[in-house]
Coordinates of C-alpha atoms and ligand atoms in Angstrom, one line a residue:
M1 CA 2.2 -17.3 -29.5
G2 CA 3.8 -18.9 -26.5
K3 CA 2.1 -20.0 -23.2
M4 CA 0.5 -17.7 -20.6
V5 CA 1.1 -18.3 -16.9
G6 CA -0.2 -16.9 -13.6
I7 CA 2.6 -15.9 -11.2
D8 CA 2.4 -15.3 -7.5
L9 CA 5.6 -13.3 -7.0
G10 CA 5.8 -13.7 -3.2
T11 CA 7.9 -12.0 -0.5
T12 CA 9.1 -15.4 0.7
N13 CA 8.0 -17.9 -2.0
S14 CA 6.8 -17.7 -5.6
C15 CA 4.5 -20.0 -7.5
V16 CA 3.5 -20.5 -11.1
A17 CA 0.4 -22.0 -12.7
Y18 CA -0.9 -22.5 -16.3
M19 CA -4.2 -23.4 -17.9
E20 CA -4.7 -27.0 -18.8
N21 CA -8.1 -28.0 -20.2
G22 CA -9.7 -24.9 -18.7
E23 CA -8.2 -25.6 -15.2
A24 CA -5.4 -23.8 -13.4
V25 CA -2.5 -26.2 -12.7
V26 CA 0.6 -25.5 -10.6
I27 CA 3.9 -26.0 -12.5
P28 CA 6.7 -27.6 -10.4
N29 CA 10.1 -26.0 -10.5
A30 CA 13.3 -27.7 -11.8
E31 CA 13.9 -29.1 -8.3
G32 CA 10.4 -30.6 -8.1
G33 CA 9.1 -28.0 -5.6
R34 CA 5.6 -26.5 -6.1
T35 CA 6.8 -23.2 -4.8
T36 CA 10.2 -21.5 -5.3
P37 CA 11.9 -19.4 -2.5
S38 CA 12.1 -15.8 -3.7
V39 CA 15.8 -15.7 -3.0
V40 CA 18.6 -14.6 -5.3
A41 CA 22.3 -15.1 -4.7
F42 CA 25.4 -14.3 -6.6
L43 CA 28.1 -16.9 -6.1
K44 CA 31.8 -15.9 -5.8
D45 CA 32.5 -17.0 -9.4
G46 CA 29.7 -14.6 -10.6
E47 CA 27.1 -17.3 -11.2
R48 CA 23.6 -16.4 -10.1
V49 CA 21.4 -18.9 -8.3
V50 CA 17.7 -18.6 -7.4
G51 CA 15.3 -20.4 -5.2
A52 CA 16.2 -23.3 -2.8
A53 CA 19.8 -23.3 -3.9
A54 CA 20.2 -19.6 -3.1
K55 CA 18.4 -20.1 0.3
R56 CA 20.6 -23.0 1.2
Q57 CA 23.9 -21.1 0.8
A58 CA 22.7 -17.9 2.4
V59 CA 24.7 -18.3 5.6
T60 CA 28.1 -18.7 4.0
N61 CA 27.4 -16.0 1.4
S62 CA 25.1 -13.6 3.3
Q63 CA 26.5 -10.4 1.7
R64 CA 25.5 -11.6 -1.7
T65 CA 22.2 -13.3 -1.0
F66 CA 19.0 -11.3 -1.2
F67 CA 15.7 -12.1 0.5
S68 CA 12.3 -10.3 0.6
V69 CA 13.1 -8.2 -2.5
K70 CA 9.3 -7.6 -2.8
R71 CA 9.4 -5.3 0.3
D72 CA 11.7 -2.9 -1.7
M73 CA 9.6 -2.8 -4.9
G74 CA 8.8 0.8 -5.8
T75 CA 11.7 2.2 -3.8
D76 CA 15.1 3.5 -4.9
N77 CA 16.9 0.9 -2.7
R78 CA 19.7 -0.7 -4.6
V79 CA 22.2 -3.5 -3.9
K80 CA 25.7 -3.6 -5.2
V81 CA 27.4 -6.8 -6.2
D82 CA 30.8 -7.0 -7.9
G83 CA 30.5 -3.3 -8.8
K84 CA 27.1 -3.6 -10.5
S85 CA 24.1 -2.1 -8.8
Y86 CA 20.7 -3.8 -8.9
T87 CA 17.3 -2.3 -8.5
P88 CA 14.5 -4.3 -6.7
Q89 CA 12.9 -4.7 -10.2
E90 CA 16.1 -6.3 -11.5
L91 CA 16.4 -8.7 -8.6
S92 CA 12.7 -9.6 -9.0
A93 CA 13.3 -10.1 -12.7
I94 CA 16.0 -12.6 -11.8
I95 CA 13.5 -14.6 -9.8
L96 CA 10.9 -14.3 -12.7
Q97 CA 13.5 -15.5 -15.2
K98 CA 14.0 -18.7 -13.1
L99 CA 10.2 -19.2 -12.8
K100 CA 9.9 -18.7 -16.6
A101 CA 12.8 -21.0 -17.5
D102 CA 11.4 -23.8 -15.2
A103 CA 7.9 -23.4 -16.6
E104 CA 9.3 -23.5 -20.2
A105 CA 11.3 -26.7 -19.4
Y106 CA 8.1 -28.3 -17.9
L107 CA 5.8 -27.2 -20.7
G108 CA 8.2 -27.7 -23.5
E109 CA 7.1 -24.3 -25.0
P110 CA 8.2 -20.7 -24.5
V111 CA 6.3 -18.7 -21.9
T112 CA 5.6 -15.3 -23.3
D113 CA 2.7 -13.8 -21.2
A114 CA 1.8 -13.6 -17.6
V115 CA -0.6 -12.2 -15.1
I116 CA 1.3 -11.3 -11.9
T117 CA -0.2 -10.7 -8.5
V118 CA 0.6 -8.0 -5.9
P119 CA -0.8 -7.2 -2.5
A120 CA -4.0 -5.2 -2.7
Y121 CA -2.3 -2.3 -0.8
F122 CA 0.6 -2.0 -3.3
S123 CA 0.8 1.6 -4.5
D124 CA 1.0 2.5 -8.2
S125 CA 4.8 2.7 -8.2
Q126 CA 5.0 -0.8 -6.6
R127 CA 2.7 -2.1 -9.3
Q128 CA 4.7 -0.4 -12.0
A129 CA 7.9 -1.8 -10.6
T130 CA 6.4 -5.3 -10.7
K131 CA 5.4 -4.8 -14.3
D132 CA 8.9 -3.6 -15.1
A133 CA 10.3 -6.7 -13.4
G134 CA 8.2 -8.8 -15.8
R135 CA 9.4 -6.8 -18.8
I136 CA 13.0 -7.1 -17.7
A137 CA 12.5 -10.9 -17.4
G138 CA 11.2 -11.0 -21.0
I139 CA 7.6 -11.5 -20.0
N140 CA 4.7 -9.6 -21.5
V141 CA 2.7 -8.7 -18.3
L142 CA -1.0 -8.9 -19.3
R143 CA -2.3 -7.6 -16.0
I144 CA -1.3 -7.0 -12.5
I145 CA -4.0 -8.2 -10.1
N146 CA -4.5 -8.2 -6.4
E147 CA -3.6 -11.4 -4.5
P148 CA -6.9 -11.7 -2.5
T149 CA -8.8 -11.3 -5.8
A150 CA -6.7 -14.1 -7.3
A151 CA -7.3 -16.3 -4.3
A152 CA -11.1 -15.8 -4.6
L153 CA -11.0 -16.7 -8.3
A154 CA -9.1 -19.9 -7.5
Y155 CA -11.8 -20.8 -5.0
G156 CA -14.4 -20.3 -7.8
M157 CA -16.0 -17.5 -5.7
D158 CA -17.1 -15.8 -9.0
K159 CA -19.6 -18.5 -9.6
G160 CA -22.7 -18.7 -7.6
A161 CA -24.5 -16.4 -5.2
A162 CA -23.5 -12.8 -4.4
Q163 CA -21.6 -12.8 -1.2
K164 CA -19.0 -11.0 1.0
I165 CA -15.8 -13.0 1.7
M166 CA -12.7 -12.5 3.7
V167 CA -9.2 -13.5 2.5
Y168 CA -6.8 -14.1 5.4
D169 CA -3.3 -14.3 4.0
L170 CA -0.4 -15.1 6.4
G171 CA 2.7 -15.9 4.4
G172 CA 6.4 -16.1 5.3
G173 CA 6.9 -12.4 6.0
T174 CA 3.7 -10.6 5.5
F175 CA 0.1 -10.6 6.7
D176 CA -2.8 -9.2 4.6
V177 CA -6.5 -9.4 5.2
S178 CA -9.0 -8.3 2.6
V179 CA -12.8 -8.2 2.4
L180 CA -14.2 -8.8 -1.0
D181 CA -17.6 -8.3 -2.5
V182 CA -18.5 -11.0 -5.1
Q183 CA -21.5 -10.5 -7.3
N184 CA -22.7 -10.9 -10.9
D185 CA -19.4 -12.3 -12.1
M186 CA -17.6 -9.4 -10.5
I187 CA -15.1 -9.4 -7.6
E188 CA -14.5 -6.1 -5.8
V189 CA -12.0 -5.5 -3.0
L190 CA -13.9 -3.5 -0.4
A191 CA -11.1 -3.1 2.1
T192 CA -7.6 -4.3 3.0
A193 CA -5.5 -4.2 6.1
G194 CA -2.5 -6.0 7.3
N195 CA 1.1 -5.9 8.6
N196 CA 3.9 -6.2 6.2
R197 CA 6.3 -7.3 8.9
L198 CA 4.4 -10.3 10.3
G199 CA 4.6 -13.8 9.0
G200 CA 5.9 -17.3 9.3
D201 CA 9.5 -16.1 9.8
D202 CA 8.4 -14.6 13.1
F203 CA 7.0 -17.9 14.3
D204 CA 10.4 -19.5 13.3
N205 CA 12.2 -16.8 15.3
C206 CA 10.1 -17.5 18.4
I207 CA 11.2 -21.2 18.3
A208 CA 14.8 -20.2 17.5
S209 CA 15.0 -17.8 20.6
Y210 CA 13.5 -20.5 22.8
L211 CA 16.1 -23.0 21.6
V212 CA 19.0 -20.5 22.0
D213 CA 17.8 -19.7 25.6
A214 CA 17.5 -23.4 26.4
F215 CA 21.0 -24.0 25.1
R216 CA 22.4 -21.1 27.1
R217 CA 20.9 -22.4 30.3
Q218 CA 22.0 -26.0 29.6
E219 CA 25.5 -25.4 28.3
N220 CA 26.2 -21.8 29.2
I221 CA 27.0 -21.0 25.5
D222 CA 25.6 -18.1 23.6
L223 CA 24.8 -19.2 20.1
T224 CA 23.7 -15.9 18.8
R225 CA 27.2 -15.0 17.7
E226 CA 27.7 -18.2 15.7
A227 CA 26.2 -17.6 12.3
A228 CA 26.4 -21.2 11.1
A229 CA 24.8 -22.5 14.4
M230 CA 22.1 -19.9 14.1
N231 CA 21.3 -21.0 10.6
R232 CA 20.9 -24.6 11.7
I233 CA 18.7 -23.4 14.6
R234 CA 16.5 -21.4 12.3
E235 CA 16.1 -24.3 9.8
A236 CA 15.3 -26.7 12.6
A237 CA 12.8 -24.1 14.0
E238 CA 10.9 -23.9 10.7
K239 CA 10.9 -27.7 10.3
A240 CA 9.5 -28.1 13.8
K241 CA 6.9 -25.5 13.2
I242 CA 5.8 -27.2 10.0
E243 CA 5.7 -30.6 11.8
L244 CA 3.6 -29.1 14.6
S245 CA 0.9 -28.2 12.1
S246 CA 0.0 -31.9 11.9
A247 CA 1.7 -33.5 15.0
T248 CA 1.2 -32.5 18.6
S249 CA 4.9 -32.8 19.4
T250 CA 8.2 -32.9 17.6
V251 CA 11.8 -33.7 18.5
I252 CA 14.4 -31.1 17.6
S253 CA 17.8 -32.7 17.3
L254 CA 20.9 -30.7 16.5
P255 CA 24.1 -32.7 17.1
F256 CA 27.5 -30.9 17.3
L257 CA 25.9 -27.5 17.5
A258 CA 28.8 -26.0 19.4
S259 CA 31.8 -27.0 21.5
D260 CA 33.8 -25.8 24.5
K261 CA 36.8 -27.2 26.3
N262 CA 34.8 -30.2 27.4
G263 CA 34.0 -31.2 23.8
A264 CA 31.1 -31.1 21.4
K265 CA 27.7 -29.9 22.5
H266 CA 24.4 -31.2 21.1
L267 CA 20.9 -29.9 21.3
E268 CA 18.0 -32.3 21.7
M269 CA 14.6 -31.3 22.9
T270 CA 10.9 -32.1 22.5
L271 CA 8.7 -29.2 21.5
T272 CA 4.9 -29.7 22.0
R273 CA 2.3 -27.8 20.1
A274 CA 1.0 -26.4 23.4
K275 CA 4.4 -24.8 24.0
F276 CA 4.7 -23.6 20.4
D277 CA 1.2 -22.0 20.8
E278 CA 2.3 -20.3 24.0
L279 CA 5.5 -19.0 22.4
T280 CA 3.7 -17.6 19.4
A281 CA 0.3 -16.5 20.9
H282 CA 1.3 -12.8 20.6
L283 CA 1.9 -13.3 16.8
V284 CA -1.5 -14.9 16.3
E285 CA -3.1 -12.1 18.4
A286 CA -1.4 -9.5 16.2
T287 CA -3.6 -10.5 13.3
T288 CA -6.7 -9.6 15.2
G289 CA -6.4 -5.8 14.8
P290 CA -6.2 -5.9 10.9
V291 CA -9.1 -8.3 10.7
K292 CA -11.3 -6.0 12.7
Q293 CA -10.0 -3.0 10.7
A294 CA -10.8 -4.5 7.4
L295 CA -14.3 -5.5 8.5
S296 CA -15.0 -2.0 9.8
D297 CA -13.5 -0.4 6.7
A298 CA -15.8 -2.5 4.6
G299 CA -18.7 -1.7 6.9
L300 CA -19.4 -5.3 7.7
T301 CA -19.9 -7.4 10.8
P302 CA -18.4 -10.9 10.9
A303 CA -21.9 -12.4 10.6
Q304 CA -22.2 -10.8 7.1
L305 CA -19.3 -12.8 5.8
S306 CA -20.2 -15.9 3.8
R307 CA -16.8 -17.4 3.7
V308 CA -13.3 -16.9 4.9
L309 CA -10.5 -18.1 2.6
L310 CA -7.0 -19.0 3.9
V311 CA -4.0 -18.0 1.9
G312 CA -0.3 -18.3 2.7
G313 CA 1.7 -21.2 4.1
S314 CA 1.4 -20.0 7.7
T315 CA -2.4 -20.4 7.7
R316 CA -1.6 -24.1 8.1
I317 CA -0.8 -23.4 11.8
P318 CA -3.7 -24.8 13.8
A319 CA -3.7 -21.9 16.3
V320 CA -4.0 -19.5 13.3
Q321 CA -7.0 -21.4 12.0
Q322 CA -8.6 -21.3 15.4
A323 CA -8.0 -17.6 15.7
V324 CA -9.7 -17.0 12.3
K325 CA -12.7 -19.1 13.4
R326 CA -12.9 -17.2 16.7
L327 CA -12.7 -13.8 15.0
T328 CA -15.1 -14.5 12.2
G329 CA -17.4 -17.2 13.6
K330 CA -16.7 -19.2 10.4
D331 CA -14.8 -22.4 9.7
P332 CA -12.2 -21.1 7.2
S333 CA -12.1 -22.8 3.7
R334 CA -8.8 -24.5 3.0
D335 CA -9.7 -26.9 0.2
I336 CA -6.9 -25.4 -2.1
N337 CA -3.3 -25.4 -1.0
P338 CA -2.9 -22.0 0.6
D339 CA 0.5 -21.4 -1.0
E340 CA -0.8 -22.2 -4.5
C341 CA -4.2 -20.5 -4.8
V342 CA -2.9 -17.1 -5.6
A343 CA -0.9 -18.3 -8.6
M344 CA -3.9 -20.4 -9.7
G345 CA -6.2 -17.4 -9.6
A346 CA -3.7 -15.3 -11.5
C347 CA -3.7 -17.9 -14.2
L348 CA -7.5 -18.0 -14.3
Q349 CA -7.5 -14.2 -14.8
G350 CA -5.0 -14.7 -17.6
G351 CA -7.5 -17.2 -19.0
V352 CA -10.2 -14.5 -18.9
L353 CA -8.0 -12.1 -20.7
A354 CA -7.1 -14.6 -23.3
G355 CA -10.7 -15.6 -23.8
Q356 CA -10.2 -19.1 -22.4
V357 CA -12.4 -18.4 -19.4
T358 CA -15.5 -16.4 -19.8
G359 CA -18.0 -14.4 -17.7
L360 CA -15.7 -12.8 -15.3
L361 CA -14.7 -9.3 -14.7
L362 CA -12.4 -8.1 -11.9
L363 CA -12.3 -4.9 -10.0
D364 CA -9.5 -4.0 -7.7
V365 CA -9.1 -1.2 -5.2
T366 CA -6.8 1.8 -4.8
P367 CA -4.8 1.5 -1.6
L368 CA -4.6 5.2 -0.5
S369 CA -6.6 8.4 -1.2
L370 CA -5.4 10.5 -4.2
G371 CA -5.9 14.2 -4.5
I372 CA -4.2 17.6 -5.0
E373 CA -3.0 20.4 -2.8
T374 CA -5.2 23.4 -2.5
M375 CA -4.6 26.8 -0.8
G376 CA -3.5 26.7 2.8
D377 CA -1.7 23.3 2.5
V378 CA -5.1 21.5 2.3
F379 CA -5.2 18.0 0.8
S380 CA -8.3 17.9 -1.5
R381 CA -9.2 14.3 -2.0
I382 CA -10.4 13.3 -5.4
I383 CA -10.4 9.5 -5.2
D384 CA -10.9 8.0 -1.7
R385 CA -8.9 5.1 -0.4
N386 CA -10.3 1.6 -1.2
T387 CA -12.2 2.9 -4.3
S388 CA -12.6 0.2 -6.9
I389 CA -10.4 0.5 -10.0
P390 CA -10.5 1.2 -12.9
V391 CA -11.9 4.6 -11.9
Q392 CA -12.1 8.1 -13.1
R393 CA -13.1 11.1 -11.0
S394 CA -13.1 14.9 -11.6
Q395 CA -13.5 18.0 -9.5
V396 CA -13.6 21.6 -10.4
F397 CA -11.1 24.0 -8.7
T398 CA -10.4 27.6 -9.2
T399 CA -7.6 30.2 -8.9
A400 CA -6.3 31.7 -5.6
A401 CA -5.2 35.1 -6.9
N402 CA -6.6 37.7 -9.3
F403 CA -5.3 37.5 -12.9
Q404 CA -3.6 34.2 -12.2
T405 CA -2.8 32.6 -15.6
S406 CA -1.3 29.3 -14.5
V407 CA -1.8 26.8 -11.7
D408 CA 0.6 24.2 -10.3
V409 CA -1.1 20.8 -9.9
H410 CA 0.5 19.0 -7.0
V411 CA -0.6 15.4 -7.0
L412 CA -0.6 13.6 -3.6
Q413 CA -1.3 10.3 -2.2
G414 CA -2.2 9.7 1.5
E415 CA -4.7 9.9 4.3
R416 CA -3.7 13.2 6.0
E417 CA -5.8 16.3 5.6
I418 CA -2.7 18.4 5.4
A419 CA -1.1 18.3 1.9
S420 CA 2.5 18.5 3.1
C421 CA 2.0 15.5 5.3
N422 CA 1.1 13.3 2.4
K423 CA 3.3 11.8 -0.4
T424 CA 4.0 13.7 -3.5
L425 CA 3.4 11.7 -6.6
G426 CA 4.1 14.4 -9.1
R427 CA 3.6 18.0 -10.2
F428 CA 2.7 19.7 -13.4
R429 CA 1.7 23.2 -14.5
L430 CA -1.4 24.2 -16.4
T431 CA -0.7 27.5 -18.2
G432 CA -2.8 29.7 -20.5
I433 CA -5.7 30.3 -18.1
R434 CA -7.6 33.5 -19.2
R435 CA -6.9 36.5 -16.9
A436 CA -9.7 36.8 -14.5
M437 CA -10.5 37.6 -10.8
R438 CA -9.7 34.9 -8.4
G439 CA -12.5 32.3 -8.1
V440 CA -13.7 32.9 -11.7
P441 CA -11.7 30.4 -13.7
Q442 CA -12.9 26.8 -13.6
I443 CA -10.2 24.2 -13.7
E444 CA -11.4 20.6 -13.9
V445 CA -8.9 18.2 -12.4
T446 CA -9.4 14.5 -13.5
F447 CA -7.8 11.5 -11.9
S448 CA -8.0 8.1 -13.6
I449 CA -6.6 4.8 -12.5
D450 CA -6.4 2.0 -15.0
A451 CA -6.9 -1.7 -14.3
N452 CA -3.2 -2.1 -13.4
G453 CA -3.4 0.7 -10.9
I454 CA -1.5 3.2 -13.0
V455 CA -2.5 6.8 -12.3
N456 CA -3.1 9.6 -14.8
V457 CA -3.9 13.1 -13.7
S458 CA -5.1 15.9 -16.0
A459 CA -6.2 19.5 -15.6
R460 CA -8.4 21.4 -18.1
D461 CA -9.3 25.1 -18.1
L462 CA -13.0 24.8 -18.9
D463 CA -13.0 28.3 -20.4
T464 CA -10.0 28.0 -22.8
G465 CA -9.9 24.3 -23.1
K466 CA -6.2 24.3 -22.3
H467 CA -5.2 20.9 -21.0
Q468 CA -2.2 19.4 -19.3
E469 CA -1.6 15.9 -17.9
I470 CA 0.9 13.5 -16.4
T471 CA 1.0 9.7 -16.0
L472 CA 2.5 8.7 -12.8
T473 CA 4.7 5.7 -13.4
H474 CA 8.1 5.9 -11.8
S475 CA 7.7 9.0 -9.6
S476 CA 5.8 7.8 -6.6
N477 CA 8.2 5.2 -5.1
M478 CA 6.2 4.8 -2.0
S479 CA 7.0 1.6 -0.1
D480 CA 4.3 -0.5 1.6
A481 CA 5.9 0.4 4.9
E482 CA 5.3 4.1 4.0
I483 CA 1.7 3.2 3.1
D484 CA 1.2 1.5 6.4
R485 CA 2.8 4.5 8.1
A486 CA 0.6 6.9 6.1
V487 CA -2.6 5.2 7.2
K488 CA -1.5 4.9 10.8
D489 CA -0.3 8.5 10.9
A490 CA -3.6 9.6 9.4
Q491 CA -5.5 7.8 12.2
R492 CA -3.2 9.3 14.9
Y493 CA -3.4 12.8 13.5
A494 CA -7.0 12.8 12.3
A495 CA -8.2 15.2 14.9
E496 CA -5.2 17.6 14.6
D497 CA -5.5 17.6 10.9
A498 CA -9.2 18.3 10.9
K499 CA -8.5 21.4 13.1
R500 CA -5.7 22.6 10.8
K501 CA -7.9 22.1 7.8
K502 CA -10.7 24.0 9.4
T503 CA -8.3 26.9 10.2
A504 CA -7.0 26.9 6.6
E505 CA -10.5 27.1 5.2
L506 CA -11.4 29.8 7.6
L507 CA -8.3 31.8 6.7
N508 CA -9.2 31.4 3.0
Q509 CA -12.7 32.9 3.7
A510 CA -11.1 35.7 5.9
E511 CA -8.6 36.6 3.2
Q512 CA -11.4 36.7 0.6
L513 CA -13.4 39.1 2.9
Y514 CA -10.3 41.1 3.6
N515 CA -9.6 41.6 -0.2
D516 CA -13.2 42.2 -1.2
S517 CA -13.7 44.8 1.5
R518 CA -10.7 46.8 0.1
A519 CA -12.5 47.0 -3.2
V520 CA -15.7 48.0 -1.5
Q521 CA -14.0 50.7 0.6
K522 CA -13.5 53.0 -2.4
Q523 CA -17.3 53.5 -2.8
L524 CA -17.8 54.5 0.9
S525 CA -18.0 57.8 2.8
R526 CA -14.9 59.0 4.5
Q527 CA -16.3 58.0 7.9
D528 CA -17.4 54.5 6.8
K529 CA -14.1 54.1 5.1
D530 CA -12.1 54.7 8.3
R531 CA -14.3 52.4 10.3
I532 CA -14.0 49.6 7.7
E533 CA -10.2 50.2 7.5
G534 CA -9.9 49.7 11.3
L535 CA -12.0 46.5 11.2
R536 CA -9.9 45.2 8.3
K537 CA -6.7 45.8 10.3
D538 CA -8.4 43.9 13.3
L539 CA -9.2 41.1 10.9
K540 CA -5.7 40.9 9.6
R541 CA -4.3 40.8 13.2
A542 CA -6.7 37.9 14.0
M543 CA -5.6 36.1 10.8
D544 CA -2.0 36.5 11.8
S545 CA -2.7 35.0 15.2
K546 CA -4.4 32.0 13.6
D547 CA -6.9 32.0 16.4
D548 CA -10.1 30.6 14.9
D549 CA -12.5 32.3 17.3
A550 CA -10.9 35.7 16.9
I551 CA -11.0 35.3 13.1
R552 CA -14.6 34.4 13.1
R553 CA -15.4 37.3 15.5
Q554 CA -13.6 39.9 13.3
M555 CA -15.1 38.5 10.1
A556 CA -18.6 38.9 11.6
E557 CA -17.8 42.5 12.7
L558 CA -16.4 43.5 9.3
S559 CA -19.3 41.8 7.5
R560 CA -21.8 43.6 9.7
A561 CA -20.1 46.9 9.2
L562 CA -20.1 46.4 5.4
E563 CA -23.8 45.5 5.5
S564 CA -24.7 48.5 7.5
A565 CA -22.7 50.7 5.1
G566 CA -25.0 49.3 2.5
R567 CA -22.3 47.2 0.9
Y568 CA -23.1 43.6 1.7
V569 CA -20.3 41.3 0.6
N570 CA -21.2 37.8 -0.2
N571 CA -18.5 35.8 1.5
R572 CA -18.1 32.7 -0.7
A573 CA -17.1 29.8 1.5
A574 CA -14.1 27.9 0.3
D575 CA -15.6 24.4 0.2
D576 CA -13.8 21.2 -0.8
S577 CA -15.3 21.0 -4.3
D578 CA -14.2 24.4 -5.3
G579 CA -10.9 24.9 -3.6
A580 CA -8.4 27.5 -4.7
M581 CA -5.0 26.4 -6.0
D582 CA -2.0 28.1 -4.6
A583 CA -1.0 31.4 -6.2
D584 CA 2.8 31.7 -5.7
Y585 CA 3.3 31.2 -9.4
S586 CA 0.7 33.8 -10.4
D587 CA 1.7 36.5 -12.8
G588 CA -1.2 38.7 -11.9
N589 CA -2.3 40.6 -8.8
Ligands
AMP1 P1 4.1 -18.5 1.6 O1 4.8 -17.1 1.7 O2 2.7 -18.4 1.5 O3 4.8 -19.5 0.7 O4 4.3 -19.0 3.1 C1 5.6 -19.4 3.6 C2 5.5 -19.6 5.1 O5 4.6 -20.6 5.4 C3 6.9 -20.0 5.6 O6 7.1 -19.3 6.8 C4 6.7 -21.4 5.9 O7 7.5 -21.9 7.0 C5 5.2 -21.5 6.3 N1 4.6 -22.8 6.2 C6 4.6 -23.6 5.1 N2 4.0 -24.8 5.4 C7 3.6 -24.7 6.7 C8 3.0 -25.6 7.6 N3 2.6 -26.9 7.2 N4 2.8 -25.2 8.9 C9 3.2 -24.0 9.3 N5 3.8 -23.1 8.5 C10 4.0 -23.5 7.2

């Protein structure tokens, strides 16, 4: 058997670690770097380059150079190069192949297995895509684990007292904050929040814009249209930013940046940390909301946190560290290199799986709620967002129409109360249900999510034992941007959705009463029959108007009339745990 490694497959940079004498050790790449830019380029002669070499040639070969592939994982986006189209999985696999080859050259042994990390909010299709990338690269992916969990492992959080910790991860292009519960050799992600379009690149861009403005004022030349000059500006901006993490001022010097009729123009300026902080204050501030959100989702106050861990190269920025301290009241821990701790933790988890490290179990979290559609476009949640995985939950549902012998199970992911506003993960049909009145059959729907976050949904008719299931692997394709949007939409539309859900439930009850009263009518005297028929028509009108008050009023009137006619109808409320599945495929009624 070959070697096992831990891989942090990052948006901007990737990192690899292996186990040496029970410790996780970072493997340098062929160029000697401890992290490798997650950049792939196809040169004109067809050669592929990855990492620093790909990043360096990006400006002169921008059409054939690919950054931030991770953002596209789980989507159908493809890029075309020389007539061949590449999926995000394939591009990621090219990065993984370079990481694998460099690790093999360093270790002198083949690398066969890996634990790969993903953001805690990655959906199941994004996790699956990451696994596929590993497989394409010839790696046996032992486990996909969450980045904050890996960071906590690297910090040895699993040893010692039970505690709640925060992982603040600001990388090159993404910001993630997670709250973890560590106890009894177990790490559980309680909540995650973030912004997948915020990172070190934005800090670079602030400096770059500042330099471009200064140059325009000084030389009356607009550099934004000069690709090569802009590349030099951006490189200088990142370099200055990095220097300002340890120095209080830095000199930016870019000779021969442009020219006009008077000759060559140079840019030379001193940038102080104070000015840098002023230019980027809004970016640091933008991390505040997600920090508060994660704490509130976890039901914690900052005082209940024992430690805050810093992950991602951008947490080396002093203003970021100060902001974390201000927000949490804690001095953040940064004993381990923030760009290496995720790979180290992944490697430790690999050690656990291989039996090299003992006494540790990991629990991760599902990023969005999962459930099915029930009658009236209602989203019936079965597994709540931020539930620890692996998990299995079941709920019993019933039919919506009399003599319905099949149900469509429409599996959804999202936070909206209205099914059609959420994301479809898949559909399947359970057939062979015994013919019965609506509400009688009991159909148990079970969702299970395995340790890699892969979802399986099954439905079983508890009477006949008929059973049907699907495993959702490639169908979901929900990007992290969509997840962000789904969560934000859900917050924005929460009140509206609650009202629509209430109306849908009320309509279900009204329809039940309307149908039941027809059956009862047959047993009544002519006079009662006419009265009930009139009230049924009034109820139908109220239902058509979708006016909640009118529906309630007419339901009450019809119920009263049925009661006084001696025919009380027990109006079964359609509650969440026993929702009716849509009936448009019914072969009965
Ligand atoms: P990561 O994705 O964790 O590798 O983080 C990459 C980001 O961290 C890039 O935007 C880097 O410019 C940034 N970075 C790395 N080192 C430093 C530093 N010393 N100070 C500020 N930013 C840094």
